[in-house]
PDB file of C-alpha atoms in Angstrom:
ATOM      1  CA  GLY A   1       3.974 -13.530   6.925  1.00  0.00           C
ATOM      2  CA  LEU A   2       0.922 -12.100   4.606  1.00  0.00           C
ATOM      3  CA  GLU A   3      -0.268  -8.727   3.818  1.00  0.00           C
ATOM      4  CA  THR A   4      -3.260  -7.995   1.890  1.00  0.00           C
ATOM      5  CA  GLY A   5      -5.638  -4.640   2.132  1.00  0.00           C
ATOM      6  CA  LEU A   6      -6.893  -2.637  -0.299  1.00  0.00           C
ATOM      7  CA  VAL A   7      -4.539   0.122  -1.985  1.00  0.00           C
ATOM      8  CA  ARG A   8      -5.498   3.360  -3.417  1.00  0.00           C
ATOM      9  CA  MET A   9      -3.107   3.576  -6.590  1.00  0.00           C
ATOM     10  CA  TYR A  10      -4.226   6.874  -7.945  1.00  0.00           C
ATOM     11  CA  THR A  11      -7.149   9.108  -9.183  1.00  0.00           C
ATOM     12  CA  TYR A  12      -7.218  11.434 -11.981  1.00  0.00           C
ATOM     13  CA  ARG A  13     -10.226  13.959 -12.876  1.00  0.00           C
ATOM     14  CA  GLY A  14     -10.440  16.326 -15.607  1.00  0.00           C
ATOM     15  CA  ILE A  15     -12.805  17.709 -18.480  1.00  0.00           C
ATOM     16  CA  VAL A  16     -12.964  16.345 -21.734  1.00  0.00           C
ATOM     17  CA  LEU A  17     -14.983  17.619 -24.132  1.00  0.00           C
ATOM     18  CA  ASP A  18     -16.802  19.995 -21.466  1.00  0.00           C
ATOM     19  CA  LYS A  19     -17.841  16.367 -19.727  1.00  0.00           C
ATOM     20  CA  ASP A  20     -16.431  15.521 -16.511  1.00  0.00           C
ATOM     21  CA  ALA A  21     -13.325  12.627 -16.779  1.00  0.00           C
ATOM     22  CA  GLN A  22     -11.954  10.317 -13.897  1.00  0.00           C
ATOM     23  CA  ILE A  23     -10.300   7.237 -13.750  1.00  0.00           C
ATOM     24  CA  ARG A  24      -9.776   5.349 -10.339  1.00  0.00           C
ATOM     25  CA  VAL A  25      -7.178   2.603  -9.633  1.00  0.00           C
ATOM     26  CA  SER A  26      -7.415   0.508  -6.945  1.00  0.00           C
ATOM     27  CA  ALA A  27      -5.601  -2.639  -6.196  1.00  0.00           C
ATOM     28  CA  ILE A  28      -5.542  -5.426  -3.598  1.00  0.00           C
ATOM     29  CA  PRO A  29      -2.470  -7.052  -2.688  1.00  0.00           C
ATOM     30  CA  ILE A  30      -1.693 -10.541  -1.579  1.00  0.00           C
ATOM     31  CA  LEU A  31       2.167 -10.646  -1.000  1.00  0.00           C
ATOM     32  CA  ALA A  32       4.251 -12.802   1.186  1.00  0.00           C
ATOM     33  CA  VAL A  33       6.273 -10.614   2.941  1.00  0.00           C
ATOM     34  CA  PHE A  34       9.749 -11.054   5.180  1.00  0.00           C
ATOM     35  CA  SER A  35      11.085  -8.923   7.508  1.00  0.00           C
ATOM     36  CA  MET A  36      14.112  -8.041   9.318  1.00  0.00           C
ATOM     37  CA  SER A  37      15.499  -5.580  12.046  1.00  0.00           C
ATOM     38  CA  VAL A  38      18.291  -3.418  11.081  1.00  0.00           C
ATOM     39  CA  ALA A  39      18.734  -1.420  14.234  1.00  0.00           C
ATOM     40  CA  LYS A  40      17.080  -1.040  17.240  1.00  0.00           C
ATOM     41  CA  ARG A  41      13.899   0.651  16.083  1.00  0.00           C
ATOM     42  CA  LEU A  42      14.421   0.251  12.700  1.00  0.00           C
ATOM     43  CA  ALA A  43      12.856  -2.606  10.213  1.00  0.00           C
ATOM     44  CA  VAL A  44      12.666  -3.267   6.686  1.00  0.00           C
ATOM     45  CA  TYR A  45      10.102  -5.509   4.437  1.00  0.00           C
ATOM     46  CA  VAL A  46       9.860  -6.861   1.362  1.00  0.00           C
ATOM     47  CA  GLY A  47       7.030  -8.870  -0.301  1.00  0.00           C
ATOM     48  CA  THR A  48       6.070 -10.258  -3.470  1.00  0.00           C
ATOM     49  CA  GLY A  49       3.195 -11.477  -4.828  1.00  0.00           C
ATOM     50  CA  PRO A  50      -0.064 -10.902  -7.140  1.00  0.00           C
ATOM     51  CA  TYR A  51      -2.024  -7.870  -7.268  1.00  0.00           C
ATOM     52  CA  LEU A  52      -5.503  -7.392  -8.211  1.00  0.00           C
ATOM     53  CA  ILE A  53      -5.659  -4.039 -10.097  1.00  0.00           C
ATOM     54  CA  HIS A  54      -9.467  -2.607 -10.286  1.00  0.00           C
ATOM     55  CA  SER A  55      -9.722   0.344 -12.591  1.00  0.00           C
ATOM     56  CA  ASN A  56     -12.661   2.495 -12.804  1.00  0.00           C
ATOM     57  CA  LEU A  57     -13.135   5.229 -15.842  1.00  0.00           C
ATOM     58  CA  SER A  58     -16.441   7.499 -15.347  1.00  0.00           C
ATOM     59  CA  PHE A  59     -16.472   9.522 -18.827  1.00  0.00           C
ATOM     60  CA  ASP A  60     -20.231   9.834 -20.404  1.00  0.00           C
ATOM     61  CA  GLY A  61     -20.952   6.555 -18.666  1.00  0.00           C
ATOM     62  CA  THR A  62     -19.060   4.018 -16.476  1.00  0.00           C
ATOM     63  CA  THR A  63     -16.696   1.390 -17.616  1.00  0.00           C
ATOM     64  CA  CYS A  64     -14.912  -0.824 -15.049  1.00  0.00           C
ATOM     65  CA  GLY A  65     -11.835  -3.814 -15.542  1.00  0.00           C
ATOM     66  CA  SER A  66      -9.829  -5.947 -13.486  1.00  0.00           C
ATOM     67  CA  VAL A  67      -6.798  -7.273 -14.033  1.00  0.00           C
ATOM     68  CA  VAL A  68      -3.847  -9.951 -11.982  1.00  0.00           C
ATOM     69  CA  SER A  69      -0.226  -8.249 -12.118  1.00  0.00           C
ATOM     70  CA  LEU A  70       2.726  -9.405 -10.450  1.00  0.00           C
ATOM     71  CA  GLY A  71       4.607  -7.046  -8.122  1.00  0.00           C
ATOM     72  CA  TRP A  72       6.377  -6.329  -5.000  1.00  0.00           C
ATOM     73  CA  MET A  73       6.500  -4.211  -2.094  1.00  0.00           C
ATOM     74  CA  ALA A  74       9.717  -2.587  -0.227  1.00  0.00           C
ATOM     75  CA  ALA A  75       8.773  -1.028   3.175  1.00  0.00           C
ATOM     76  CA  ALA A  76      10.865   0.705   6.388  1.00  0.00           C
ATOM     77  CA  THR A  77       9.593   1.292   9.730  1.00  0.00           C
ATOM     78  CA  TYR A  78      11.053   3.411  12.786  1.00  0.00           C
ATOM     79  CA  THR A  79       9.107   2.447  15.915  1.00  0.00           C
ATOM     80  CA  GLN A  80       9.897   5.095  19.077  1.00  0.00           C
ATOM     81  CA  PRO A  81       8.201   3.536  22.318  1.00  0.00           C
ATOM     82  CA  LEU A  82       5.938   5.441  24.171  1.00  0.00           C
ATOM     83  CA  THR A  83       5.606   2.911  27.191  1.00  0.00           C
ATOM     84  CA  LYS A  84       6.437  -0.645  27.562  1.00  0.00           C
ATOM     85  CA  ASN A  85       3.783  -1.928  25.721  1.00  0.00           C
ATOM     86  CA  LEU A  86       2.938   1.066  23.644  1.00  0.00           C
ATOM     87  CA  GLY A  87       5.068   2.517  20.961  1.00  0.00           C
ATOM     88  CA  LEU A  88       4.382   5.303  18.103  1.00  0.00           C
ATOM     89  CA  ALA A  89       5.981   3.580  14.326  1.00  0.00           C
ATOM     90  CA  ALA A  90       6.504   5.625  10.870  1.00  0.00           C
ATOM     91  CA  GLU A  91       6.497   3.790   8.056  1.00  0.00           C
ATOM     92  CA  VAL A  92       7.146   4.228   4.536  1.00  0.00           C
ATOM     93  CA  LYS A  93       6.159   1.708   1.852  1.00  0.00           C
ATOM     94  CA  TRP A  94       6.426   1.266  -1.804  1.00  0.00           C
ATOM     95  CA  TYR A  95       3.721  -0.746  -3.967  1.00  0.00           C
ATOM     96  CA  ASP A  96       4.652  -1.747  -7.565  1.00  0.00           C
ATOM     97  CA  ALA A  97       2.433  -3.771  -9.712  1.00  0.00           C
ATOM     98  CA  SER A  98       5.074  -4.609 -12.099  1.00  0.00           C
ATOM     99  CA  GLN A  99       3.164  -5.994 -15.192  1.00  0.00           C
ATOM    100  CA  THR A 100       0.782  -3.262 -15.359  1.00  0.00           C
ATOM    101  CA  ASP A 101       3.605  -0.413 -14.375  1.00  0.00           C
ATOM    102  CA  ASP A 102       0.899   0.770 -11.551  1.00  0.00           C
ATOM    103  CA  VAL A 103       2.907   2.333  -7.879  1.00  0.00           C
ATOM    104  CA  CYS A 104       2.151   4.086  -5.084  1.00  0.00           C
ATOM    105  CA  LEU A 105       3.966   5.493  -2.541  1.00  0.00           C
ATOM    106  CA  ILE A 106       2.330   5.529   0.858  1.00  0.00           C
ATOM    107  CA  ALA A 107       3.657   7.545   4.263  1.00  0.00           C
ATOM    108  CA  GLN A 108       1.549   6.844   7.652  1.00  0.00           C
ATOM    109  CA  ALA A 109       2.029   6.741  11.116  1.00  0.00           C
ATOM    110  CA  THR A 110       1.031   3.574  13.368  1.00  0.00           C
ATOM    111  CA  LEU A 111       0.217   3.300  17.254  1.00  0.00           C
ATOM    112  CA  VAL A 112       1.724   0.065  17.791  1.00  0.00           C
ATOM    113  CA  TRP A 113       0.612  -2.168  20.861  1.00  0.00           C
ATOM    114  CA  ARG A 114       2.902  -4.941  22.107  1.00  0.00           C
ATOM    115  CA  ALA A 115       0.161  -7.507  23.123  1.00  0.00           C
ATOM    116  CA  LEU A 116       2.032 -10.743  23.939  1.00  0.00           C
ATOM    117  CA  THR A 117       5.414 -10.908  24.705  1.00  0.00           C
ATOM    118  CA  TRP A 118       7.670 -14.265  25.541  1.00  0.00           C
TER     119      TRP A 118
END
């Protein structure tokens, strides 16, 4: 499959020379993703592709920059069925934009709805 979206990699805030300073780094991954069921309710995912990295520095003005970085993603999902077509999933995902050394670990809960079966 294909995975994309907006991922906030990290944010730092501080005071430098008595002035507020903040840096925000976010990414838009465009990943080719492969998945495999390893148990009845457990699936693993891996993906690779480019990350569009955007950084924003606010300190005595604003500076923005963007770069493209190759990277990868790994994830695992456990789904607990609630009804025949509805479930609750817990997912842990690791994003790694390798060329820029930007990484992010995400844990999330998702409501899963099976719209079509065959």
